[in-house]
XYZ file of C-alpha atoms in Angstrom:
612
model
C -30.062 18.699 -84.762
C -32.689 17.032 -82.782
C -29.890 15.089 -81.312
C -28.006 17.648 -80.247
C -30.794 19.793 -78.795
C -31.564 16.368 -76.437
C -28.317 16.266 -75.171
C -27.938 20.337 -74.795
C -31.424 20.395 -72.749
C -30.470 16.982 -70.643
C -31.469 17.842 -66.820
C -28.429 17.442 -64.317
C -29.639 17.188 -60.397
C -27.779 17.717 -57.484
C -24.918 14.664 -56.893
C -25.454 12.469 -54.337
C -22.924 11.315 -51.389
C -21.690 8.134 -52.196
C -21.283 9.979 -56.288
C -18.895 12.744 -54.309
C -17.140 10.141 -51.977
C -15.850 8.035 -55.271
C -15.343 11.275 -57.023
C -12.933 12.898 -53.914
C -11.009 8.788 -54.116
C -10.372 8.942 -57.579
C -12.859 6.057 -57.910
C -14.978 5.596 -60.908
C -18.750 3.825 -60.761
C -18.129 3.314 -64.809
C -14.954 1.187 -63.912
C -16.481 -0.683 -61.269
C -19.271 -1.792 -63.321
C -17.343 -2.535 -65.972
C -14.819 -4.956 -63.797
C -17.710 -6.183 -62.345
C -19.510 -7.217 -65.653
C -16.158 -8.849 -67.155
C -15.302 -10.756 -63.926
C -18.762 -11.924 -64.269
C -18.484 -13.103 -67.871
C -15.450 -14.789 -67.146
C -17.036 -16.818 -64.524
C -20.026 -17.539 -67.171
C -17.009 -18.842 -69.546
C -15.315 -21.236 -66.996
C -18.428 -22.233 -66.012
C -19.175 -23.450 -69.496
C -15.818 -24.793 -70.518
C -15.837 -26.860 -67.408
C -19.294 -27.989 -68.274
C -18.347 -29.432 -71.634
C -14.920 -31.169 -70.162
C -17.513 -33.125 -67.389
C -19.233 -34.076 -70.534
C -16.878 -35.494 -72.238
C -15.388 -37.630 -69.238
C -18.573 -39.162 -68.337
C -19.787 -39.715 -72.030
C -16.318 -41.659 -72.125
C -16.558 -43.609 -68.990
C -20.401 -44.624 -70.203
C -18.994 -46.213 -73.261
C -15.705 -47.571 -71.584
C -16.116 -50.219 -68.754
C -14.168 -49.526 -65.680
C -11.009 -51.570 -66.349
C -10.071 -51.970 -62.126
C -11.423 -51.245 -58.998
C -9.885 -48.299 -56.754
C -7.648 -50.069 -54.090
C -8.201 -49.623 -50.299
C -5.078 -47.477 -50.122
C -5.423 -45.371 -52.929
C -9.141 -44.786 -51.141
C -8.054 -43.956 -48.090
C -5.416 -41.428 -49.780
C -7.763 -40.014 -51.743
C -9.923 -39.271 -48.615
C -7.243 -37.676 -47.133
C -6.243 -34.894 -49.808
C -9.958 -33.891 -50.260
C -10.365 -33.661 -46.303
C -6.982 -31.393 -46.574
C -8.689 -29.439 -49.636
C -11.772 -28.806 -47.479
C -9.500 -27.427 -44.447
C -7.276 -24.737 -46.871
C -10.274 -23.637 -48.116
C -12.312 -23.272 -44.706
C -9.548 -21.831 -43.415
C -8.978 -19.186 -46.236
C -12.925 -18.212 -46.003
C -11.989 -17.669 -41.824
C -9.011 -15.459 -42.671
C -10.958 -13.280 -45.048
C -13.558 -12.647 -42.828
C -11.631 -11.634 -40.032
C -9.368 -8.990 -42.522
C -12.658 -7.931 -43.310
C -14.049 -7.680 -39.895
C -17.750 -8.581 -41.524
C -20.102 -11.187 -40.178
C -21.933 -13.696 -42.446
C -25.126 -13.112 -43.871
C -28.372 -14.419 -42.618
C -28.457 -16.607 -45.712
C -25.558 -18.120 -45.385
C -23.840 -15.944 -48.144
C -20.312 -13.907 -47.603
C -20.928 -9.858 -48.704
C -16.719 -9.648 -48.537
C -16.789 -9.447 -52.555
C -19.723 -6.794 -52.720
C -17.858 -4.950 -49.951
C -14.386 -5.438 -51.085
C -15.752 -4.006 -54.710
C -16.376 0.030 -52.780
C -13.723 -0.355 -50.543
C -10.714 2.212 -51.010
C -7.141 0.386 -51.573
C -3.739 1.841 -49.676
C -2.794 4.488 -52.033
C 0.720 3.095 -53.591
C 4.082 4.821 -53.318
C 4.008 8.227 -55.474
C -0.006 9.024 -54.891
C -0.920 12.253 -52.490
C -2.792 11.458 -49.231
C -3.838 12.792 -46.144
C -2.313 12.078 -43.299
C -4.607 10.232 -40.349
C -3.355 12.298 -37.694
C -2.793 16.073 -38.274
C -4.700 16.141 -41.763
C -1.950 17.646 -43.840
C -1.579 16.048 -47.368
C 1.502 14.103 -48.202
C 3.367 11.757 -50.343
C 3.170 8.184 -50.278
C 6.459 6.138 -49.856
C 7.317 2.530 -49.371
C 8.247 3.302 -46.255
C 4.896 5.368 -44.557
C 3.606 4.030 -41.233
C 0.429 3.314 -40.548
C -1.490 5.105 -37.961
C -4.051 3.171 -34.983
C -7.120 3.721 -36.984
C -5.234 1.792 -40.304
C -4.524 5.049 -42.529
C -1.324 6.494 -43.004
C 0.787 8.527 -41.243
C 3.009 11.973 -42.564
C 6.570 11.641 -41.530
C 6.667 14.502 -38.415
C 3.243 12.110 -36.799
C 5.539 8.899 -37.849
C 8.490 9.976 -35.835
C 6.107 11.230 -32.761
C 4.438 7.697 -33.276
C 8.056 6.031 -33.176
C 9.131 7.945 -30.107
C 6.370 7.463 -28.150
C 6.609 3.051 -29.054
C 9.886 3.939 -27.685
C 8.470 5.146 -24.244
C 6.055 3.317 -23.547
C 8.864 0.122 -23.936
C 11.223 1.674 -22.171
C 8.364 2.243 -19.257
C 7.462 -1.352 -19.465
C 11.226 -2.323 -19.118
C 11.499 -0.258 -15.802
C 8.240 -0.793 -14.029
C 9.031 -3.069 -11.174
C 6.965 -6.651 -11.123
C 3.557 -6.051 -8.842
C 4.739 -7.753 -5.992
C 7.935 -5.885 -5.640
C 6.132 -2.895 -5.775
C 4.019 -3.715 -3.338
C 6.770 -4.689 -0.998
C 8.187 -1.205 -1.823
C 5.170 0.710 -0.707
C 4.715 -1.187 2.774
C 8.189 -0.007 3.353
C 7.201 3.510 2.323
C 4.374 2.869 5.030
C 6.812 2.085 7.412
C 9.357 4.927 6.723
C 11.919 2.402 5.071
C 13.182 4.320 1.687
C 15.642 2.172 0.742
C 18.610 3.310 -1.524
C 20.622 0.628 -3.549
C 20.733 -3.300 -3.484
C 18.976 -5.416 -0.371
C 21.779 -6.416 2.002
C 22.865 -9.519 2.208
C 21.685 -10.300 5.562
C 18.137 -9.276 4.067
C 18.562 -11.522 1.249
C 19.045 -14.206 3.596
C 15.948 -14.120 5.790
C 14.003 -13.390 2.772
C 14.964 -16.894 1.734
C 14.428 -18.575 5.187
C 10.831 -17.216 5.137
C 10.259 -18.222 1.820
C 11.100 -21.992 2.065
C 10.147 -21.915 6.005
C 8.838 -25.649 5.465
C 12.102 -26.529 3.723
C 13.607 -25.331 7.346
C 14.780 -27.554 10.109
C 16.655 -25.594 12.470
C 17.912 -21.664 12.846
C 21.232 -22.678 14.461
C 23.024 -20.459 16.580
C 21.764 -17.038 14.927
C 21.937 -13.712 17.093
C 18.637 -13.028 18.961
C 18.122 -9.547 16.615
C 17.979 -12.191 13.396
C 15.791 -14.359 15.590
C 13.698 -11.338 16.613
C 13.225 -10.450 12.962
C 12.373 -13.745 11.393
C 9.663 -14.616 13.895
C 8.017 -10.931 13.123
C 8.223 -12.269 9.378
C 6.684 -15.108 10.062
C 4.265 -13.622 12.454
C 3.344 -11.140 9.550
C 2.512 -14.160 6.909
C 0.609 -16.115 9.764
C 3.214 -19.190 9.487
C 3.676 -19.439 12.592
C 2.373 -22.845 13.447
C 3.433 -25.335 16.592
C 5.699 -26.747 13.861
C 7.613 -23.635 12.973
C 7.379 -22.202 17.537
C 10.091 -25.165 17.531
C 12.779 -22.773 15.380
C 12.899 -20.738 17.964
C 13.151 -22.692 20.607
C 16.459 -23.128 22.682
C 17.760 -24.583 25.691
C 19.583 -21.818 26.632
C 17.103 -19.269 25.187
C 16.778 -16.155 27.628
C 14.726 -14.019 25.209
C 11.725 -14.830 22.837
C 9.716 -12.398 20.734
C 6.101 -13.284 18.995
C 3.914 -10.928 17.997
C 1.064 -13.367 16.244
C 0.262 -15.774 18.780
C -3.003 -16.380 17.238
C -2.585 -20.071 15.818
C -0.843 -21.265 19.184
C -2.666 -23.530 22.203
C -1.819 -24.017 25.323
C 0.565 -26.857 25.098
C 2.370 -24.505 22.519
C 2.528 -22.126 25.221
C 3.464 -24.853 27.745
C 6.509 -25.914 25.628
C 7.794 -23.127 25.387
C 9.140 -22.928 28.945
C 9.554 -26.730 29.028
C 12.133 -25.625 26.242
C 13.738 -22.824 27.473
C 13.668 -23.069 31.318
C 15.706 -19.975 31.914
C 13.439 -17.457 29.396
C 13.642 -14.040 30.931
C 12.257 -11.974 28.478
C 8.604 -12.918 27.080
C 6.772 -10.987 24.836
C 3.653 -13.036 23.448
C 1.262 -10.813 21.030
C -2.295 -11.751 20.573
C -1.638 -14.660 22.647
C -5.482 -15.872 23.388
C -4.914 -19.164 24.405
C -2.559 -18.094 27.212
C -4.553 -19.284 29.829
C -4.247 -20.358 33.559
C -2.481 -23.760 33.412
C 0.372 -21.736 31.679
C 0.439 -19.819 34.721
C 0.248 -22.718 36.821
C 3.431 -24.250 34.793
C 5.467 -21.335 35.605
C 4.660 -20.595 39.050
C 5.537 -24.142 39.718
C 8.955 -24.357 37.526
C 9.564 -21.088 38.766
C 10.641 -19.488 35.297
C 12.894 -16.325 36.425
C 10.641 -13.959 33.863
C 11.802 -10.279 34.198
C 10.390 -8.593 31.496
C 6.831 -9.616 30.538
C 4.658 -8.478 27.524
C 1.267 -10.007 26.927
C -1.088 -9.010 24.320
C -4.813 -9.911 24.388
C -4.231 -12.685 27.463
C -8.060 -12.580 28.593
C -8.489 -15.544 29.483
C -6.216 -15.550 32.653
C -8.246 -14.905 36.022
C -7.974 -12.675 38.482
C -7.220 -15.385 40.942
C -4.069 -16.410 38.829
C -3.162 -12.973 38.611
C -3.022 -12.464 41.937
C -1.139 -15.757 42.984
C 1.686 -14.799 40.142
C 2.271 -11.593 41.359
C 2.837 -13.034 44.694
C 5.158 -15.633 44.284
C 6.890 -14.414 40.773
C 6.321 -10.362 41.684
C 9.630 -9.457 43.029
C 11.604 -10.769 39.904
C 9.807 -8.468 37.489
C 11.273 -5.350 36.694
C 9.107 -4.970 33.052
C 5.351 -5.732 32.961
C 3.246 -4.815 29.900
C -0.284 -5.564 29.365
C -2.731 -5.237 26.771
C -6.740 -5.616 25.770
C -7.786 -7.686 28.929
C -11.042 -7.011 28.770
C -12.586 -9.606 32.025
C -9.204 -9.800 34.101
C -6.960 -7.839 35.905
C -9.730 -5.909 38.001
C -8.306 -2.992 41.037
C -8.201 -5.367 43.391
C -5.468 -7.431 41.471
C -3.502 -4.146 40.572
C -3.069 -3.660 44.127
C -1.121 -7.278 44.571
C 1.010 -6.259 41.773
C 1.837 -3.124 43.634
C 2.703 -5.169 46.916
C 4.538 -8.115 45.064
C 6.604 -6.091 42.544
C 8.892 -3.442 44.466
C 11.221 -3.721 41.748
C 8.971 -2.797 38.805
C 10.877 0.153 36.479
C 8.103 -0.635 33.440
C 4.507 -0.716 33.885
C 1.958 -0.085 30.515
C -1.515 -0.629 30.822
C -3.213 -0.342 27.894
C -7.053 -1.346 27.137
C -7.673 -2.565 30.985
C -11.331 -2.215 31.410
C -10.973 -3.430 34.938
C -8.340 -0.726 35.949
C -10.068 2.834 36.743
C -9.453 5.342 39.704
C -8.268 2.985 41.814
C -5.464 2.052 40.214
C -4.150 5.392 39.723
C -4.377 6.421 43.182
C -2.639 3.083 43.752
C 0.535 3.366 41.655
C 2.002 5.642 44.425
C 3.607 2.420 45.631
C 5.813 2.210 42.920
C 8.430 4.363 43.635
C 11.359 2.730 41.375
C 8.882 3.493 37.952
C 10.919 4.907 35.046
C 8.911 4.120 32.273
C 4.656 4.315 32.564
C 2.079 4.073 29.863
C -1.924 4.309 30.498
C -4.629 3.962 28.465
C -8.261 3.409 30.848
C -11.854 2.953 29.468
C -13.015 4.419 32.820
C -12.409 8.300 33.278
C -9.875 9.378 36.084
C -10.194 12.418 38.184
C -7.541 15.452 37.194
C -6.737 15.576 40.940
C -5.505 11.825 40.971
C -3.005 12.323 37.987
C -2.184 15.111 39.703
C -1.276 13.030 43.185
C 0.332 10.185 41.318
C 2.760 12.396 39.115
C 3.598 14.190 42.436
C 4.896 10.777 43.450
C 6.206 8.999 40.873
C 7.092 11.997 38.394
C 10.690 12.512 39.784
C 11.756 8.895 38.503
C 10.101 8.835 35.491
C 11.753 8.734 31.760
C 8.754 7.819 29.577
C 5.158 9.186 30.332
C 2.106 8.330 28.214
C -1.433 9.200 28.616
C -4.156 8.345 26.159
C -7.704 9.622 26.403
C -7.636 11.112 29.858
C -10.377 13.475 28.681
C -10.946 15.078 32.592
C -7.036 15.947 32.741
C -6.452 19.651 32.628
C -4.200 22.239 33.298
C -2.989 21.265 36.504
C -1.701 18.120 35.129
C 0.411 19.697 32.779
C 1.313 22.006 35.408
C 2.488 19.384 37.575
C 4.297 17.409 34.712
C 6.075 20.592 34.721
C 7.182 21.018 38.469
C 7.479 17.188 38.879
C 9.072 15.873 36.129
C 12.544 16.376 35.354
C 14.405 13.397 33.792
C 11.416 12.915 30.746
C 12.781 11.881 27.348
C 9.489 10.574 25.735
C 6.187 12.287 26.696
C 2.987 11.175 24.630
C -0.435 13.219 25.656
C -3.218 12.812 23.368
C -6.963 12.126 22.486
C -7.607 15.721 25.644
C -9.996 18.506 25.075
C -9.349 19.985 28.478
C -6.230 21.696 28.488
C -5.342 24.762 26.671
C -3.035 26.368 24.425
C -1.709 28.142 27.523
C -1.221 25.501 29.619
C 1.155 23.945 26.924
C 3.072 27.047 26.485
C 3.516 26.863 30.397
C 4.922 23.532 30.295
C 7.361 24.088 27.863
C 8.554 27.645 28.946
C 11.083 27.346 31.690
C 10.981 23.952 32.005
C 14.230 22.396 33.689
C 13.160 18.622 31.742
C 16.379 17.759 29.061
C 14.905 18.230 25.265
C 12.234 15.448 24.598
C 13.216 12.976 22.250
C 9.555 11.642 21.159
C 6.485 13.997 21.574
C 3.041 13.011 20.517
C 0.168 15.200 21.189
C -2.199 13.852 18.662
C -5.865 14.826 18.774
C -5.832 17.468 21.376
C -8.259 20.040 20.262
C -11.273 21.699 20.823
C -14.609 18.649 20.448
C -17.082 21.902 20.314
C -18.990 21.513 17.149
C -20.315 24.655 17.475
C -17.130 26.651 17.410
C -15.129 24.368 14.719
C -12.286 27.186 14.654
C -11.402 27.119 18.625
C -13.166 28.780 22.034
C -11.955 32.065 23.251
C -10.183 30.099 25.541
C -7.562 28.318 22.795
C -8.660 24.566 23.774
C -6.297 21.961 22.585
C -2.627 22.711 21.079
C -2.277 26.137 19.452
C 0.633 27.731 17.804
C 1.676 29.423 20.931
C 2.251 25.874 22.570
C 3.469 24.198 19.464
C 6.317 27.496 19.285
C 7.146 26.876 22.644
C 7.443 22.533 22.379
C 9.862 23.524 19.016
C 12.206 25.963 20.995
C 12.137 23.909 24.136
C 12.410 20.098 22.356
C 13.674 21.035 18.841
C 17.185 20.267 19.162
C 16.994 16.763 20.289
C 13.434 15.742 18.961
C 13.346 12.652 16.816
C 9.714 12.175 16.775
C 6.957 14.428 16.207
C 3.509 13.851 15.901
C 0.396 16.567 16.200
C -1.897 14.609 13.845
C -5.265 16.237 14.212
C -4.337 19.325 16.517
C -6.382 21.202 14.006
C -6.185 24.495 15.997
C -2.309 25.515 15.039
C -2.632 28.741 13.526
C -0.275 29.002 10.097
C 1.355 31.985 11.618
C 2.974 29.203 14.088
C 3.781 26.738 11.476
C 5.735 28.454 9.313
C 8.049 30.310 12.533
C 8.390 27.058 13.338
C 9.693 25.360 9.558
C 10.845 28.883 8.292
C 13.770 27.449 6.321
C 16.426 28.975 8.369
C 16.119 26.861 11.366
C 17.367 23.811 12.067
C 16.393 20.632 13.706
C 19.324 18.074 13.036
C 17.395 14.569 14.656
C 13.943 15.117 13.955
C 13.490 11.803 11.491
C 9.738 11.356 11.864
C 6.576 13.598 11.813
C 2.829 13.373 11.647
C 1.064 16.434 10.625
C -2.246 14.477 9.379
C -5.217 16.919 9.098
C -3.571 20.212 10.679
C -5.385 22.233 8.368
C -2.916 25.227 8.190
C -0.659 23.031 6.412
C 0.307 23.721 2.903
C 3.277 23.267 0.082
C 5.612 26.190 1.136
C 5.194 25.417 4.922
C 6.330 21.299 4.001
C 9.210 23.152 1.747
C 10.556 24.430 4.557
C 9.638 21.295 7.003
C 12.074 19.593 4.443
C 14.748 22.680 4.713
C 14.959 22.796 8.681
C 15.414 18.567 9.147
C 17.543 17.536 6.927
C 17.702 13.951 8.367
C 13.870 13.495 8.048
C 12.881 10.161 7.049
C 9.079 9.775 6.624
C 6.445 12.782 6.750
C 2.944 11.479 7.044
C 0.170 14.317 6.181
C -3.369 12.729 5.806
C -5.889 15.520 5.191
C -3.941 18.490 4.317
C -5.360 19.379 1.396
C -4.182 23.148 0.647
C -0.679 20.679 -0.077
C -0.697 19.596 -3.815
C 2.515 19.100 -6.556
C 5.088 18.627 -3.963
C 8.700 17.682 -4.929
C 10.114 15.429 -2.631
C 13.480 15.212 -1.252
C 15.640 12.025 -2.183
C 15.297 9.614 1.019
C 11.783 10.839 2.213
C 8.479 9.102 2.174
C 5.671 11.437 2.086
C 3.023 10.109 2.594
C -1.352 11.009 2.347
C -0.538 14.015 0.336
C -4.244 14.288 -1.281
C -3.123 14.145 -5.333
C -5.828 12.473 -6.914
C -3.227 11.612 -9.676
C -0.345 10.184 -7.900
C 0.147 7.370 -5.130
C -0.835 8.170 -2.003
C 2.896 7.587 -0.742
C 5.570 8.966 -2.837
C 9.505 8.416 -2.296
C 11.520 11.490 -2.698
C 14.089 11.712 -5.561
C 14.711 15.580 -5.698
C 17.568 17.754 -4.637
C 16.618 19.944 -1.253
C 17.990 23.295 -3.600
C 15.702 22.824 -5.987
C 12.753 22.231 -3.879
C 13.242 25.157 -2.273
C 13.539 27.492 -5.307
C 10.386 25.387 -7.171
C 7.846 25.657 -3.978
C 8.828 29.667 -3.063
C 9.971 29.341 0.024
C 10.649 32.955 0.361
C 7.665 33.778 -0.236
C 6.280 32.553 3.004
């Protein structure tokens, strides 16, 4: 009775953790300890069994002399297995340890059998568990997966878990290498969304600039190959003394580099030694072109006609002057660029004197040219094509003057940063000019939305093929949204360009003309009219752009090749047409240039054009 009353009146407390966590796993303290007390006599056993055999042996080899010695062989064999014993079983303690993912102790001992004695076995095939992903219970079969965190998976999570593997491979399989893609974006950059496999022709200069140190001679190729391989190598700066000799000829008349940088002057000198009869010359970055290369062809008398230098500062004005006199009246081309110490007024005016039959003039980055050049080029009566770009501001009422005499002729007009021209510039672009197929205007804070709308209205010029009219608006920080007086191009003047220009323009560009209203934008691109050439545009930072109003840019040009649109961020999720780059779109989550590969229908109907 007392017995029973003990038991009856025992006090049970509150469980702990670990007690619940065995309880929940089906696994039993009682059984552990009891494993763990058998394993442990079974050591004690073999412990003592081996004991007594050791015993035995050496009481016997005591009373027994050692009949022979152990051979040097049968030593060095013997060596051998217990050095391959060692290694099994260092390498079985390594294995364990990194199943087990535990580090040694600090005394040297492994805890993997103390661990390994509360850690929970796979359930076998038959037993309930919980799945590792959605935590819905489930039976165990041979063949459950495993999930990432090592438990297992129910079969709905096992077949998202096999689809997904799936994916991801079939991602892997398709992604292009990283240099191809990176070939594939510059081309993006450049407008080039190319459909299919690489022509042939491509796959062949790819391989000449590849091994171009393999190369020993170009042969007779066509001048537009030539062109394009020395732009290649110009590109990958390989183009050394050793590889100018490619492209040199006897009976070259035409030679195109656009890297001069690693050339001297005997390069340059060679050149014409080579190719006496060169009439076209267009050296880029070409710093070493210095006097005695203008001394070798004023002597040899090269018959240049069309000359393009890039960066030739180190020419004086002396040497300037003494070419245009003696070599003036065969040029009918002459373009210059970034000579910051030559090429002063008083120069210009030789060129004007010595080259009567000059059609194309661009000055571009000639600090020494100013007002007095401009007032000068009234001389040049046979211009077609001029392009100027001054560090030193010009007077409206010289642009006027010279436009009044040269405008009649002219085919291509570019001014850059003329910040005093005005109104009356425009105005006599308008009245002058007639014959104009590209017109570029930009970096101006003078003129005003009216004044464009003038030029434009009425205007007896043919359609413009190329416009550019980046960066004309309003500079007044204090009135970011535009002046009362509509400085800079509006949508007024940007209506009138369209209706004037729109049929034959190829070439748009009104990056940063920040002041065209959205009311303009979308009569402009309101999906129902039509501009069949226009292949490239620049609408970078126009403000007023946004996803319907480039829906509908995409429904009016249908042959348009490359949209660039830096800053326009009210554009976002835009479906691209197959054969379009678009590129700056601000989507933190894409590329920042994205090649179309949607049909124009279902653009439209996605981005709501209608509802513009």
């Amino acid at each position: 009775m007392s017995g029973r009353r003990t038991a009856n009146n025992r006090i049970r407390g509150p469980q702990s953790a670990l007690t619940d966590f065995l309880a929940s796993n089906n696994i039993s303290a009682a059984q552990i300890s009891a494993d763990y007390e058998r394993r442990r006599r079974e050591a004690q056993q073999a412990a003592e069994q081996e004991t007594a055999a050791n015993g035995t042996v050496v009481g016997e080899e005591e009373q027994e002399p050692q009949e022979r010695e152990e051979t040097a062989l049968e030593k060095k064999k013997r060596k051998r297995a217990e050095e391959e014993t060692l290694a099994k079983i260092k390498k079985g303690k390594n294995s364990k340890k990194q199943k087990k993912g535990k580090k040694a102790d600090p005394d040297g001992e492994n805890g993997d059998d103390a661990f390994g004695m509360y850690s929970k076995s796979k359930p076998l095939p038959g037993q309930l568990e919980n799945c590792e992903k959605c935590e819905k219970r489930f039976t165990v079969t041979a063949y459950s997966k495993t999930g990432p965190d090592g438990g297992l998976l129910c079969v709905k999570c096992s077949k998202e878990q096999t689809d997904q593997k799936k994916k991801d491979d079939k991602i892997k399989k398709q992604a292009a290498p990283r240099g191809k893609q990176r070939q594939k974006q510059s081309n993006l950059l450049d407008g080039i969304v190319g459909d299919g496999a690489v022509s042939l022709q491509d796959l062949c200069i790819k391989t000449i600039a590849d091994n171009v140190h393999d190369v020993e001679e170009f042969g007779d190729l066509p001048p537009k190959l030539t062109k394009r391989l020395a732009e290649i190598f110009s590109k990958r700066r390989v183009l050394l003394p050793r590889t100018l000799n490619l492209f040199l000829r006897p009976n070259l008349e035409s030679l195109d580099i656009t890297d001069c940088g690693k050339l001297e002057v005997e390069d340059y000198i060679k050149i014409f030694s080579f190719a006496p009869h060169i009439r076209t010359l267009n050296l880029q970055q070409a710093g070493q072109f210095k006097d005695e290369v203008m001394d070798y062809i004023i002597e040899r008398d090269i018959p240049i006609q069309h000359m393009k230098l890039y960066a030739a500062n180190l020419i004086l004005n002396d040497k300037w002057i003494e070419f245009f006199t003696k070599c003036g009246h065969r040029l009918e081309s002459l373009q210059l660029k970034w000579l910051n110490c030559s090429l002063d007024d008083e120069a210009f005016s030789y060129l004007v004197k010595g080259c009567p039959n000059l059609k194309r003039l661009k000055l571009k980055q000639c600090w020494q040219l100013g007002d007095s050049a401009v007032a000068a080029m009234h001389g040049l009566r046979n211009l077609e094509h001029l392009s100027l770009h001054f560090k030193e501001s010009v007077p409206a009422e010289n642009l006027v003057a010279m436009i009044e005499a040269i405008g009649p002729n002219l085919r291509t007009l570019s001014l850059e940063e003329f910040y005093h021209a005005d109104d009356s510039v425009l105005e006599a672009i308008h009245t002058h000019c007639s014959r104009l197929e590209k017109f570029r205007f930009t970096e101006n804070d003078a003129c005003t939305d009216a004044g464009y709308t003038n030029l434009f209205t009425d205007w007896a010029n043919p359609p413009l093929a190329f416009v550019d009219f980046s960066s004309n608006r309003s500079v007044d920080y204090e009135h970011p949204e535009g002046t009362e007086d509509q400085i800079g191009l509006a949508a007024s003047g940007f209506e009138s360009l369209m209706a004037h220009s729109g049929s034959n323009l190829r070439t748009l560009l009104v990056a940063s003309c920040r002041h065209i209203e959205r009311d303009g934008l979308v009569h402009v691109w309101d999906g129902k009219k039509t501009y069949p050439c226009l292949k490239t545009a620049d609408v970078s930072f126009v403000k007023n752009m946004d996803t319907p109003t480039v829906a509908g840019l995409f429904k009016c040009c249908p042959q348009l090749t490359k949209l660039t649109a830096f800053g326009c961020f009210s554009v976002s999720d835009v479906m691209v047409p197959k054969g379009v780059a678009l590129i700056g779109v601000p989507n933190a989550q894409d590329s920042i240039i994205q090649e179309g590969g949607y049909d124009l229908d279902s653009i439209i109907a996605s981005m709501g054009l209608g509802a513009m």
